[in-house]
Amino acid sequence: MSEQRTKLETALEALSRWESESEPTWTAAAEKLGLPREHKRPTYWWNKSIPYASIAAAVLICGVLVAALLPALGKARSAGRGYSAASVAPELFARKPDSLLADMASAAPLAPADRSIIQRSDIEFLSPDVRAAFSRLPSLLSEARGEYIEQSTFSGSGSSTTASATLRVPADRLGTVRAALQGLGTLSSESSSAEDVTEQVVDLDARLRNEQRVEQELLTLLEARRGAPLKEILEVRESLRSVREQIERLSAQQKRIGRLVSLATIRVSISTEPAQPAAPVGFWTTASSRIGSTWNDSLKIALDAFAGLLAVVVGGAVWWFLLAIVGFVAWKIWSRRRQLAAFEPPPQL
Amino acid sequence: MDEARTDQDLLRSIASRDIAALEALASRYERPLLGLARAILDRREDLARDVVQDCWLRVVKSAGSFRGDSSVKTWLYRIVINRANDVRARWMRPDLSAPEPPPALHSNHALESFESQQLHAAISALPADRRMLLLLCYHQNLTQAQAADILGLPLGTVKSRLHTALQELRSRIGEPA
């Protein structure tokens, strides 16, 4: 009996025993809740010691460098000559790392071709047919070379027609495009300017490299401290987000300056050219022309006067009507008085 | 290090979204909870996994509001039992007297002995309260006092009901009392 009971109890126990090997359910729950799905790793003393070990390694490297450089520096001084990198420690600089090479290159004076310059040019033209000149602008640019009209306006009519456009052309094509623009009309003014932004470019490059280095360090730290408390991980991620934002901002600035440097700006203005004065002609031609113009002027004055009169009559109709009523009433009163005076008896003597 | 921490400590850390604490708590209770859920749900492993996963979701969400009136273990078992009962009522067939064998993917049914199948069928046919009592009282390392705590019953009631349930089970499987 007791054996059977034990058998039953064993079977009952086996009913609720989980023997399957499968992925734990808590990870799926953590994923649904947005908790980072990272497996906890045991924290060892060397995990905590990584920053201290890095600092110790850096101090050691600095010590080795100083020890290697100082004797050579002393030799150079005692020889009474200036020292250069090669003279101080040739064997060290013969094996300089890529990053050091890049820094040295950025610190060296730049060749003219390496300078970053933003070029701008303003040109004003006079043309008898502004619309025709304006419509010729696109044909002067080469889309294949990336040239385009950034902005354009056309306004006015007749002698007050004006047009303006901002053209973007590759910096090396600035001269060619300006020469081609000469055909648009009579050149009335021209000015050019150039802004050297090399310092800004170098500064941006350096800041960007620095931020990228910090980003890499944070990523390494995040990887090394995967088992750290959630609060610390979130703090590192927040720093990472901030650094990445800064990188994006600097990259955008770099691209904008790069665009300004690679494409020169030409601002073109086209105005209507004033009509040329008439050439001198004979007496009769002049007299008939004068008479014709005088007749036209007088006709214009007469028409203007008539139009003014019409405007006074029509525009003041209400007032004229009121004035007419007042005049009529006054006239009636005056005539009534006259009639009464006619029938008045003669004075008695 | 987490092995030394109490369930309450782990729950406090879970409230501050410490995933390591959740892992530590799950390493203690996940397998027993899965086993119990599977037994309640007629050996449906997929449903059991869903139930226990829901349990962890609730643990993370409600860890901050856990008052500590009962032990964390009791709380976890109550969550799983309630959820499993809900799932059973909603998704499983009302006629449990002759359960169909679940798909092979969800259990190792084919490997089970005839006796085990017979026992399972008999347990499934029991009323819900007696079935739960039997499963809990013979669940891994769970004492009758803990089972009574989980079910919210006095210990004496649990003992007497267990006796009745065992007798009924024996009669169903044709075993002499």
Short mmCIF file of C-alpha atoms in Angstrom, two decimals:
data_model
loop_
_atom_site.label_atom_id
_atom_site.label_comp_id
_atom_site.label_asym_id
_atom_site.label_seq_id
_atom_site.Cartn_x
_atom_site.Cartn_y
_atom_site.Cartn_z
CA MET A 1 0.00 0.00 0.00
CA SER A 2 2.65 2.46 1.05
CA GLU A 3 4.68 1.52 -2.03
CA GLN A 4 1.68 2.25 -4.22
CA ARG A 5 1.09 5.52 -2.43
CA THR A 6 4.71 6.52 -2.98
CA LYS A 7 4.36 5.62 -6.62
CA LEU A 8 1.27 7.81 -6.93
CA GLU A 9 2.94 10.67 -5.13
CA THR A 10 6.01 10.35 -7.33
CA ALA A 11 3.78 10.44 -10.39
CA LEU A 12 2.02 13.52 -9.03
CA GLU A 13 5.33 15.23 -8.41
CA ALA A 14 6.47 14.40 -11.93
CA LEU A 15 3.36 16.04 -13.35
CA SER A 16 4.50 19.54 -12.46
CA ARG A 17 8.19 19.07 -13.11
CA TRP A 18 9.69 21.10 -15.95
CA GLU A 19 12.41 19.23 -17.78
CA SER A 20 12.44 20.96 -21.12
CA GLU A 21 15.51 23.00 -22.05
CA SER A 22 14.45 26.17 -23.85
CA GLU A 23 15.06 29.87 -23.86
CA PRO A 24 14.00 31.50 -20.58
CA THR A 25 10.74 33.43 -20.62
CA TRP A 26 12.02 36.32 -18.53
CA THR A 27 14.21 37.54 -21.43
CA ALA A 28 11.15 37.87 -23.66
CA ALA A 29 9.35 39.74 -20.88
CA ALA A 30 12.33 42.07 -20.43
CA GLU A 31 12.39 42.69 -24.16
CA LYS A 32 8.69 43.55 -24.18
CA LEU A 33 9.24 46.03 -21.38
CA GLY A 34 12.17 47.62 -23.17
CA LEU A 35 14.73 46.49 -20.63
CA PRO A 36 18.11 45.93 -22.26
CA ARG A 37 18.50 42.27 -23.04
CA GLU A 38 21.90 41.74 -21.60
CA HIS A 39 22.96 38.75 -19.64
CA LYS A 40 24.47 39.54 -16.34
CA ARG A 41 28.10 38.69 -16.10
CA PRO A 42 29.92 38.15 -12.87
CA THR A 43 31.81 41.19 -11.73
CA TYR A 44 35.44 40.45 -11.07
CA TRP A 45 37.98 42.71 -9.44
CA TRP A 46 39.73 43.23 -12.76
CA ASN A 47 36.50 44.64 -14.28
CA LYS A 48 36.64 47.46 -11.77
CA SER A 49 40.37 47.86 -12.24
CA ILE A 50 40.25 48.48 -16.00
CA PRO A 51 40.21 52.33 -15.67
CA TYR A 52 43.07 52.26 -13.16
CA ALA A 53 45.05 49.87 -15.36
CA SER A 54 44.50 52.20 -18.34
CA ILE A 55 45.77 55.19 -16.37
CA ALA A 56 48.80 53.20 -15.16
CA ALA A 57 49.58 52.10 -18.72
CA ALA A 58 49.31 55.70 -19.96
CA VAL A 59 51.67 56.94 -17.21
CA LEU A 60 54.13 54.17 -18.06
CA ILE A 61 54.09 55.04 -21.77
CA CYS A 62 54.62 58.74 -20.97
CA GLY A 63 57.55 57.82 -18.72
CA VAL A 64 59.17 55.74 -21.47
CA LEU A 65 58.70 58.55 -24.00
CA VAL A 66 60.21 61.17 -21.67
CA ALA A 67 63.12 58.87 -20.90
CA ALA A 68 63.74 58.37 -24.61
CA LEU A 69 63.43 62.04 -25.54
CA LEU A 70 65.31 63.80 -22.74
CA PRO A 71 68.83 62.53 -23.50
CA ALA A 72 68.52 63.37 -27.19
CA LEU A 73 67.20 66.83 -26.27
CA GLY A 74 70.20 67.40 -24.04
CA LYS A 75 72.55 66.38 -26.82
CA ALA A 76 70.92 68.76 -29.24
CA ARG A 77 71.18 71.65 -26.80
CA SER A 78 74.78 70.93 -25.99
CA ALA A 79 75.56 70.93 -29.71
CA GLY A 80 74.20 74.49 -29.81
CA ARG A 81 71.69 73.91 -32.56
CA GLY A 82 67.91 73.97 -32.76
CA TYR A 83 66.16 70.63 -32.53
CA SER A 84 63.68 69.01 -34.77
CA ALA A 85 61.66 65.85 -34.38
CA ALA A 86 64.16 63.86 -36.44
CA SER A 87 67.16 65.15 -34.53
CA VAL A 88 65.66 64.49 -31.08
CA ALA A 89 64.65 60.88 -31.53
CA PRO A 90 65.02 59.65 -35.10
CA GLU A 91 64.31 56.01 -34.23
CA LEU A 92 61.13 57.02 -32.44
CA PHE A 93 59.79 59.19 -35.24
CA ALA A 94 60.76 56.66 -37.86
CA ARG A 95 57.99 54.49 -36.39
CA LYS A 96 55.44 57.20 -35.61
CA PRO A 97 51.84 56.05 -35.52
CA ASP A 98 49.27 57.10 -38.08
CA SER A 99 47.46 59.39 -35.65
CA LEU A 100 50.68 61.28 -34.90
CA LEU A 101 51.34 61.63 -38.60
CA ALA A 102 47.86 63.05 -39.11
CA ASP A 103 48.30 65.55 -36.27
CA MET A 104 51.67 66.67 -37.63
CA ALA A 105 50.19 67.09 -41.09
CA SER A 106 47.36 69.22 -39.72
CA ALA A 107 49.78 71.37 -37.72
CA ALA A 108 52.08 72.05 -40.70
CA PRO A 109 51.46 75.20 -42.80
CA LEU A 110 49.02 74.43 -45.55
CA ALA A 111 49.89 74.67 -49.21
CA PRO A 112 47.73 77.17 -51.16
CA ALA A 113 45.92 74.29 -52.84
CA ASP A 114 44.93 72.91 -49.42
CA ARG A 115 43.34 76.12 -48.25
CA SER A 116 39.56 76.30 -48.04
CA ILE A 117 38.23 79.49 -49.59
CA ILE A 118 34.65 80.57 -50.14
CA GLN A 119 34.42 82.68 -53.32
CA ARG A 120 31.63 85.11 -54.10
CA SER A 121 31.05 87.40 -57.06
CA ASP A 122 28.43 90.11 -57.73
CA ILE A 123 27.73 91.19 -61.30
CA GLU A 124 25.20 93.76 -62.55
CA PHE A 125 24.13 94.09 -66.15
CA LEU A 126 21.98 96.44 -68.17
CA SER A 127 20.01 94.90 -70.97
CA PRO A 128 17.35 96.31 -73.32
CA ASP A 129 15.46 93.01 -73.02
CA VAL A 130 15.71 91.80 -69.43
CA ARG A 131 13.42 88.83 -69.99
CA ALA A 132 15.50 87.51 -72.89
CA ALA A 133 18.74 87.94 -70.94
CA PHE A 134 17.23 86.27 -67.90
CA SER A 135 16.01 83.30 -69.92
CA ARG A 136 19.53 82.77 -71.27
CA LEU A 137 20.98 82.21 -67.79
CA PRO A 138 20.28 78.47 -67.52
CA SER A 139 21.95 77.79 -70.87
CA LEU A 140 25.21 79.26 -69.52
CA LEU A 141 25.41 76.69 -66.74
CA SER A 142 26.45 73.09 -67.04
CA GLU A 143 24.26 70.71 -65.09
CA ALA A 144 26.76 67.95 -65.71
CA ARG A 145 29.31 69.84 -63.63
CA GLY A 146 26.81 70.37 -60.83
CA GLU A 147 26.11 74.01 -61.62
CA TYR A 148 22.66 75.30 -60.78
CA ILE A 149 20.54 78.39 -60.10
CA GLU A 150 20.02 78.55 -56.37
CA GLN A 151 17.50 81.36 -56.39
CA SER A 152 15.97 83.69 -58.99
CA THR A 153 13.47 86.57 -59.10
CA PHE A 154 11.89 88.49 -61.96
CA SER A 155 9.81 91.61 -61.32
CA GLY A 156 8.47 94.81 -62.83
CA SER A 157 7.47 95.60 -66.37
CA GLY A 158 8.53 97.93 -69.12
CA SER A 159 11.45 100.14 -68.24
CA SER A 160 11.38 99.05 -64.59
CA THR A 161 11.88 95.33 -65.28
CA THR A 162 14.58 93.77 -63.12
CA ALA A 163 15.80 90.22 -62.65
CA SER A 164 18.27 88.64 -60.28
CA ALA A 165 19.66 85.17 -59.78
CA THR A 166 22.13 83.39 -57.53
CA LEU A 167 24.26 80.87 -59.38
CA ARG A 168 26.34 78.10 -57.81
CA VAL A 169 29.27 76.92 -59.90
CA PRO A 170 32.40 74.92 -59.09
CA ALA A 171 35.13 77.20 -57.74
CA ASP A 172 37.46 76.35 -60.63
CA ARG A 173 34.78 77.33 -63.16
CA LEU A 174 34.10 80.76 -61.68
CA GLY A 175 36.18 82.65 -64.27
CA THR A 176 34.71 80.75 -67.21
CA VAL A 177 31.11 81.32 -66.11
CA ARG A 178 31.73 84.99 -65.42
CA ALA A 179 33.15 85.40 -68.92
CA ALA A 180 30.12 83.66 -70.39
CA LEU A 181 27.80 85.99 -68.45
CA GLN A 182 29.29 89.03 -70.24
CA GLY A 183 27.06 88.26 -73.20
CA LEU A 184 23.92 88.97 -71.21
CA GLY A 185 24.18 92.75 -71.57
CA THR A 186 26.22 95.79 -70.68
CA LEU A 187 28.28 95.26 -67.55
CA SER A 188 27.44 98.01 -65.08
CA SER A 189 29.27 96.77 -61.98
CA GLU A 190 31.26 93.81 -60.82
CA SER A 191 32.77 92.84 -57.47
CA SER A 192 34.38 89.73 -56.03
CA SER A 193 35.22 88.55 -52.52
CA ALA A 194 36.94 85.55 -51.01
CA GLU A 195 36.77 84.28 -47.43
CA ASP A 196 39.43 81.96 -46.08
CA VAL A 197 37.75 79.35 -43.87
CA THR A 198 40.75 77.04 -43.57
CA GLU A 199 40.97 77.65 -39.83
CA GLN A 200 37.32 76.76 -39.37
CA VAL A 201 37.70 73.60 -41.45
CA VAL A 202 40.76 72.48 -39.50
CA ASP A 203 39.05 73.29 -36.22
CA LEU A 204 35.91 71.38 -37.24
CA ASP A 205 37.98 68.38 -38.34
CA ALA A 206 39.83 68.30 -35.03
CA ARG A 207 36.66 68.61 -32.97
CA LEU A 208 34.95 65.92 -35.03
CA ARG A 209 37.90 63.54 -34.62
CA ASN A 210 37.94 64.20 -30.91
CA GLU A 211 34.20 63.52 -30.54
CA GLN A 212 34.53 60.32 -32.57
CA ARG A 213 37.36 59.21 -30.29
CA VAL A 214 35.19 59.89 -27.23
CA GLU A 215 32.35 57.94 -28.85
CA GLN A 216 34.65 54.98 -29.42
CA GLU A 217 35.86 55.14 -25.83
CA LEU A 218 32.29 55.19 -24.53
CA LEU A 219 31.40 52.20 -26.70
CA THR A 220 34.41 50.32 -25.38
CA LEU A 221 33.43 51.23 -21.84
CA LEU A 222 29.86 50.08 -22.46
CA GLU A 223 31.13 46.77 -23.81
CA ALA A 224 33.52 46.27 -20.93
CA ARG A 225 30.89 47.09 -18.28
CA ARG A 226 27.97 45.10 -19.59
CA GLY A 227 27.32 43.63 -16.19
CA ALA A 228 27.20 47.01 -14.48
CA PRO A 229 24.02 48.26 -12.76
CA LEU A 230 21.36 49.56 -15.11
CA LYS A 231 21.77 53.12 -13.79
CA GLU A 232 25.42 53.24 -14.82
CA ILE A 233 24.68 51.77 -18.23
CA LEU A 234 21.95 54.35 -18.78
CA GLU A 235 24.34 57.15 -17.81
CA VAL A 236 26.94 55.93 -20.30
CA ARG A 237 24.28 55.66 -22.99
CA GLU A 238 23.11 59.19 -22.24
CA SER A 239 26.68 60.43 -22.66
CA LEU A 240 26.93 58.44 -25.89
CA ARG A 241 23.75 60.03 -27.19
CA SER A 242 25.05 63.51 -26.38
CA VAL A 243 28.38 62.81 -28.11
CA ARG A 244 26.62 61.47 -31.18
CA GLU A 245 24.44 64.57 -31.36
CA GLN A 246 27.56 66.71 -31.27
CA ILE A 247 29.13 64.57 -34.01
CA GLU A 248 26.05 65.03 -36.18
CA ARG A 249 26.12 68.81 -35.62
CA LEU A 250 29.81 69.05 -36.50
CA SER A 251 29.35 66.82 -39.55
CA ALA A 252 26.52 69.04 -40.78
CA GLN A 253 28.69 72.15 -40.34
CA GLN A 254 31.54 70.46 -42.12
CA LYS A 255 29.31 69.52 -45.04
CA ARG A 256 27.87 73.04 -45.26
CA ILE A 257 31.31 74.66 -45.36
CA GLY A 258 32.44 72.00 -47.80
CA ARG A 259 29.57 72.90 -50.12
CA LEU A 260 30.33 76.62 -49.85
CA VAL A 261 33.99 76.01 -50.62
CA SER A 262 33.47 73.64 -53.51
CA LEU A 263 30.81 75.81 -55.16
CA ALA A 264 31.42 79.53 -55.74
CA THR A 265 28.45 81.91 -55.58
CA ILE A 266 27.67 84.38 -58.36
CA ARG A 267 24.90 86.92 -57.82
CA VAL A 268 23.65 88.31 -61.13
CA SER A 269 21.37 91.36 -61.43
CA ILE A 270 19.91 92.48 -64.74
CA SER A 271 18.13 95.85 -65.15
CA THR A 272 16.55 97.53 -68.14
CA GLU A 273 18.93 99.63 -70.16
CA PRO A 274 17.65 103.26 -70.59
CA ALA A 275 16.70 104.26 -74.16
CA GLN A 276 19.42 106.00 -76.17
CA PRO A 277 18.89 109.78 -76.92
CA ALA A 278 17.69 110.46 -80.49
CA ALA A 279 20.23 111.59 -83.03
CA PRO A 280 19.95 115.29 -84.30
CA VAL A 281 17.68 115.71 -87.36
CA GLY A 282 16.48 118.55 -89.72
CA PHE A 283 14.36 121.69 -88.86
CA TRP A 284 11.08 120.45 -90.33
CA THR A 285 11.42 117.09 -88.77
CA THR A 286 12.14 118.75 -85.45
CA ALA A 287 9.27 121.25 -85.86
CA SER A 288 6.76 118.60 -86.87
CA SER A 289 7.95 116.41 -84.05
CA ARG A 290 7.57 119.30 -81.59
CA ILE A 291 4.13 120.20 -82.95
CA GLY A 292 3.09 116.56 -82.75
CA SER A 293 4.34 116.18 -79.22
CA THR A 294 2.74 119.53 -78.19
CA TRP A 295 -0.55 118.46 -79.74
CA ASN A 296 -0.30 115.15 -77.93
CA ASP A 297 0.49 116.91 -74.68
CA SER A 298 -2.41 119.39 -75.02
CA LEU A 299 -4.77 116.59 -75.97
CA LYS A 300 -3.60 114.70 -72.93
CA ILE A 301 -4.16 117.80 -70.73
CA ALA A 302 -7.66 118.30 -72.17
CA LEU A 303 -8.50 114.66 -71.57
CA ASP A 304 -7.11 114.88 -68.07
CA ALA A 305 -9.20 118.05 -67.40
CA PHE A 306 -12.33 116.42 -68.76
CA ALA A 307 -11.68 113.35 -66.69
CA GLY A 308 -11.18 115.56 -63.61
CA LEU A 309 -14.41 117.45 -64.28
CA LEU A 310 -16.27 114.20 -64.76
CA ALA A 311 -14.85 112.93 -61.52
CA VAL A 312 -15.99 116.11 -59.71
CA VAL A 313 -19.48 115.86 -61.19
CA VAL A 314 -19.99 112.18 -60.63
CA GLY A 315 -18.08 111.91 -57.39
CA GLY A 316 -19.87 114.93 -55.81
CA ALA A 317 -23.34 114.04 -57.15
CA VAL A 318 -24.84 113.84 -53.69
CA TRP A 319 -23.50 117.22 -52.73
CA TRP A 320 -24.60 118.80 -55.99
CA PHE A 321 -28.07 117.44 -55.43
CA LEU A 322 -28.21 118.84 -51.89
CA LEU A 323 -26.88 122.18 -53.11
CA ALA A 324 -29.55 122.26 -55.82
CA ILE A 325 -32.29 121.68 -53.23
CA VAL A 326 -30.91 124.43 -50.97
CA GLY A 327 -30.69 126.82 -53.95
CA PHE A 328 -34.21 126.00 -55.06
CA VAL A 329 -35.62 126.61 -51.57
CA ALA A 330 -33.71 129.88 -51.29
CA TRP A 331 -34.95 131.00 -54.70
CA LYS A 332 -38.55 130.15 -53.74
CA ILE A 333 -38.29 132.17 -50.51
CA TRP A 334 -36.77 135.11 -52.34
CA SER A 335 -39.46 135.10 -55.05
CA ARG A 336 -42.22 134.80 -52.45
CA ARG A 337 -40.96 137.87 -50.68
CA ARG A 338 -40.90 139.79 -53.93
CA GLN A 339 -44.52 138.84 -54.61
CA LEU A 340 -45.61 139.98 -51.15
CA ALA A 341 -43.79 143.27 -51.60
CA ALA A 342 -45.72 143.89 -54.88
CA PHE A 343 -49.12 143.57 -53.14
CA GLU A 344 -48.21 145.58 -50.12
CA PRO A 345 -50.59 148.70 -49.76
CA PRO A 346 -49.02 152.10 -50.12
CA PRO A 347 -48.18 153.82 -46.90
CA GLN A 348 -50.87 156.09 -45.48
CA LEU A 349 -50.11 159.72 -45.56
CA MET B 1 26.57 37.82 -5.54
CA ASP B 2 22.83 37.78 -6.37
CA GLU B 3 22.59 34.26 -4.93
CA ALA B 4 22.96 35.74 -1.44
CA ARG B 5 20.24 38.32 -1.89
CA THR B 6 16.74 37.69 -0.60
CA ASP B 7 13.72 37.64 -2.87
CA GLN B 8 12.58 40.94 -1.38
CA ASP B 9 15.92 42.57 -2.21
CA LEU B 10 15.73 41.31 -5.75
CA LEU B 11 12.19 42.61 -6.09
CA ARG B 12 13.28 46.05 -4.91
CA SER B 13 16.01 46.07 -7.57
CA ILE B 14 13.53 44.91 -10.20
CA ALA B 15 11.36 47.89 -9.29
CA SER B 16 14.26 50.09 -10.39
CA ARG B 17 14.42 48.09 -13.64
CA ASP B 18 17.52 46.11 -12.74
CA ILE B 19 17.57 43.33 -15.31
CA ALA B 20 20.21 41.38 -13.39
CA ALA B 21 17.85 41.11 -10.42
CA LEU B 22 15.08 39.85 -12.71
CA GLU B 23 17.44 37.22 -14.05
CA ALA B 24 18.38 36.17 -10.52
CA LEU B 25 14.74 35.84 -9.43
CA ALA B 26 13.87 33.97 -12.62
CA SER B 27 16.76 31.56 -12.08
CA ARG B 28 15.13 30.61 -8.75
CA TYR B 29 11.53 30.23 -9.79
CA GLU B 30 11.16 30.00 -13.55
CA ARG B 31 11.37 26.24 -13.91
CA PRO B 32 9.03 25.38 -11.02
CA LEU B 33 6.54 27.98 -12.27
CA LEU B 34 6.74 26.60 -15.82
CA GLY B 35 6.17 23.08 -14.52
CA LEU B 36 3.13 24.09 -12.50
CA ALA B 37 1.66 26.14 -15.34
CA ARG B 38 2.14 23.25 -17.74
CA ALA B 39 0.41 20.85 -15.35
CA ILE B 40 -2.55 23.21 -14.98
CA LEU B 41 -2.75 23.69 -18.74
CA ASP B 42 -2.88 20.01 -19.69
CA ARG B 43 0.82 19.83 -20.58
CA ARG B 44 0.63 22.65 -23.13
CA GLU B 45 4.21 23.97 -22.97
CA ASP B 46 3.54 26.90 -25.28
CA LEU B 47 0.70 28.17 -23.12
CA ALA B 48 2.75 27.55 -20.00
CA ARG B 49 5.57 29.68 -21.37
CA ASP B 50 3.11 32.47 -22.21
CA VAL B 51 1.70 32.35 -18.69
CA VAL B 52 5.09 32.54 -17.01
CA GLN B 53 6.21 35.28 -19.36
CA ASP B 54 3.09 37.26 -18.38
CA CYS B 55 4.03 36.61 -14.77
CA TRP B 56 7.44 38.26 -15.26
CA LEU B 57 5.83 41.20 -17.04
CA ARG B 58 3.55 41.69 -14.08
CA VAL B 59 6.42 41.28 -11.64
CA VAL B 60 8.41 44.06 -13.31
CA LYS B 61 5.37 46.33 -13.55
CA SER B 62 4.12 45.71 -10.01
CA ALA B 63 7.37 45.17 -8.15
CA GLY B 64 7.25 48.70 -6.80
CA SER B 65 3.77 48.20 -5.33
CA PHE B 66 4.48 44.81 -3.69
CA ARG B 67 3.48 45.31 -0.05
CA GLY B 68 5.13 42.20 1.34
CA ASP B 69 2.01 40.82 3.04
CA SER B 70 3.04 37.42 1.72
CA SER B 71 6.36 36.05 0.57
CA VAL B 72 7.60 36.78 -2.95
CA LYS B 73 7.40 33.07 -3.73
CA THR B 74 3.72 32.94 -2.73
CA TRP B 75 3.04 36.03 -4.78
CA LEU B 76 4.68 34.52 -7.87
CA TYR B 77 2.72 31.28 -7.52
CA ARG B 78 -0.54 33.17 -7.12
CA ILE B 79 0.15 35.20 -10.26
CA VAL B 80 0.89 32.08 -12.28
CA ILE B 81 -2.09 30.12 -10.94
CA ASN B 82 -4.54 32.96 -11.61
CA ARG B 83 -3.17 33.55 -15.08
CA ALA B 84 -3.13 29.83 -15.91
CA ASN B 85 -6.72 29.47 -14.73
CA ASP B 86 -7.71 32.40 -16.95
CA VAL B 87 -5.99 30.85 -19.93
CA ARG B 88 -7.52 27.47 -19.22
CA ALA B 89 -11.02 28.97 -18.96
CA ARG B 90 -10.63 30.98 -22.12
CA TRP B 91 -8.69 28.77 -24.47
CA MET B 92 -9.08 25.20 -23.41
CA ARG B 93 -11.98 22.86 -24.07
CA PRO B 94 -14.63 22.67 -21.35
CA ASP B 95 -14.72 18.89 -21.59
CA LEU B 96 -11.54 17.92 -19.82
CA SER B 97 -12.55 14.44 -18.89
CA ALA B 98 -11.06 13.01 -22.04
CA PRO B 99 -8.34 15.43 -23.11
CA GLU B 100 -6.94 15.12 -26.58
CA PRO B 101 -3.26 14.54 -26.69
CA PRO B 102 -1.59 17.89 -27.36
CA PRO B 103 0.60 18.29 -30.43
CA ALA B 104 3.96 16.57 -30.25
CA LEU B 105 5.68 19.92 -30.50
CA HIS B 106 4.27 20.95 -27.17
CA SER B 107 5.01 17.89 -25.07
CA ASN B 108 6.80 14.64 -24.99
CA HIS B 109 3.45 12.95 -24.76
CA ALA B 110 4.39 10.07 -26.98
CA LEU B 111 7.16 9.10 -24.59
CA GLU B 112 5.01 9.08 -21.52
CA SER B 113 3.86 5.85 -20.11
CA PHE B 114 0.32 4.71 -20.21
CA GLU B 115 0.13 5.09 -16.43
CA SER B 116 1.19 8.68 -16.61
CA GLN B 117 -1.43 9.40 -19.24
CA GLN B 118 -4.04 7.69 -17.13
CA LEU B 119 -3.05 9.71 -14.09
CA HIS B 120 -3.14 12.90 -16.04
CA ALA B 121 -6.58 12.14 -17.43
CA ALA B 122 -7.82 11.37 -13.91
CA ILE B 123 -6.42 14.60 -12.51
CA SER B 124 -7.86 16.62 -15.38
CA ALA B 125 -11.26 15.16 -14.61
CA LEU B 126 -11.13 16.31 -10.99
CA PRO B 127 -12.90 19.52 -9.92
CA ALA B 128 -10.67 22.56 -10.29
CA ASP B 129 -10.06 23.17 -6.58
CA ARG B 130 -9.02 19.55 -5.88
CA ARG B 131 -6.86 19.42 -8.99
CA MET B 132 -5.04 22.58 -7.93
CA LEU B 133 -4.62 21.24 -4.40
CA LEU B 134 -3.04 18.03 -5.63
CA LEU B 135 -0.73 19.81 -8.04
CA LEU B 136 0.45 22.27 -5.40
CA CYS B 137 0.86 19.83 -2.56
CA TYR B 138 3.02 17.57 -4.70
CA HIS B 139 4.82 20.40 -6.43
CA GLN B 140 8.60 20.70 -6.13
CA ASN B 141 9.68 21.42 -2.57
CA LEU B 142 6.40 23.06 -1.72
CA THR B 143 5.14 22.25 1.78
CA GLN B 144 1.49 21.89 2.66
CA ALA B 145 1.75 25.10 4.67
CA GLN B 146 3.06 26.96 1.62
CA ALA B 147 0.33 25.45 -0.54
CA ALA B 148 -2.22 26.60 2.03
CA ASP B 149 -0.71 30.08 1.94
CA ILE B 150 -0.83 30.20 -1.85
CA LEU B 151 -4.43 29.01 -1.97
CA GLY B 152 -5.44 31.22 0.97
CA LEU B 153 -6.81 28.28 2.97
CA PRO B 154 -6.19 27.16 6.55
CA LEU B 155 -3.68 24.35 6.83
CA GLY B 156 -6.26 21.99 8.34
CA THR B 157 -8.63 22.52 5.45
CA VAL B 158 -5.83 21.82 3.01
CA LYS B 159 -4.98 18.54 4.74
CA SER B 160 -8.55 17.30 4.84
CA ARG B 161 -9.23 18.29 1.23
CA LEU B 162 -6.01 16.69 0.13
CA HIS B 163 -7.07 13.45 1.75
CA THR B 164 -10.41 13.58 -0.06
CA ALA B 165 -8.77 14.48 -3.35
CA LEU B 166 -6.32 11.61 -3.11
CA GLN B 167 -9.12 9.16 -2.39
CA GLU B 168 -11.08 10.38 -5.38
CA LEU B 169 -8.00 10.17 -7.58
CA ARG B 170 -7.29 6.64 -6.47
CA SER B 171 -10.83 5.62 -7.20
CA ARG B 172 -10.59 7.13 -10.66
CA ILE B 173 -7.41 5.33 -11.58
CA GLY B 174 -8.68 2.13 -10.00
CA GLU B 175 -6.14 2.05 -7.21
CA PRO B 176 -7.26 0.68 -3.85
CA ALA B 177 -7.53 3.31 -1.10
#
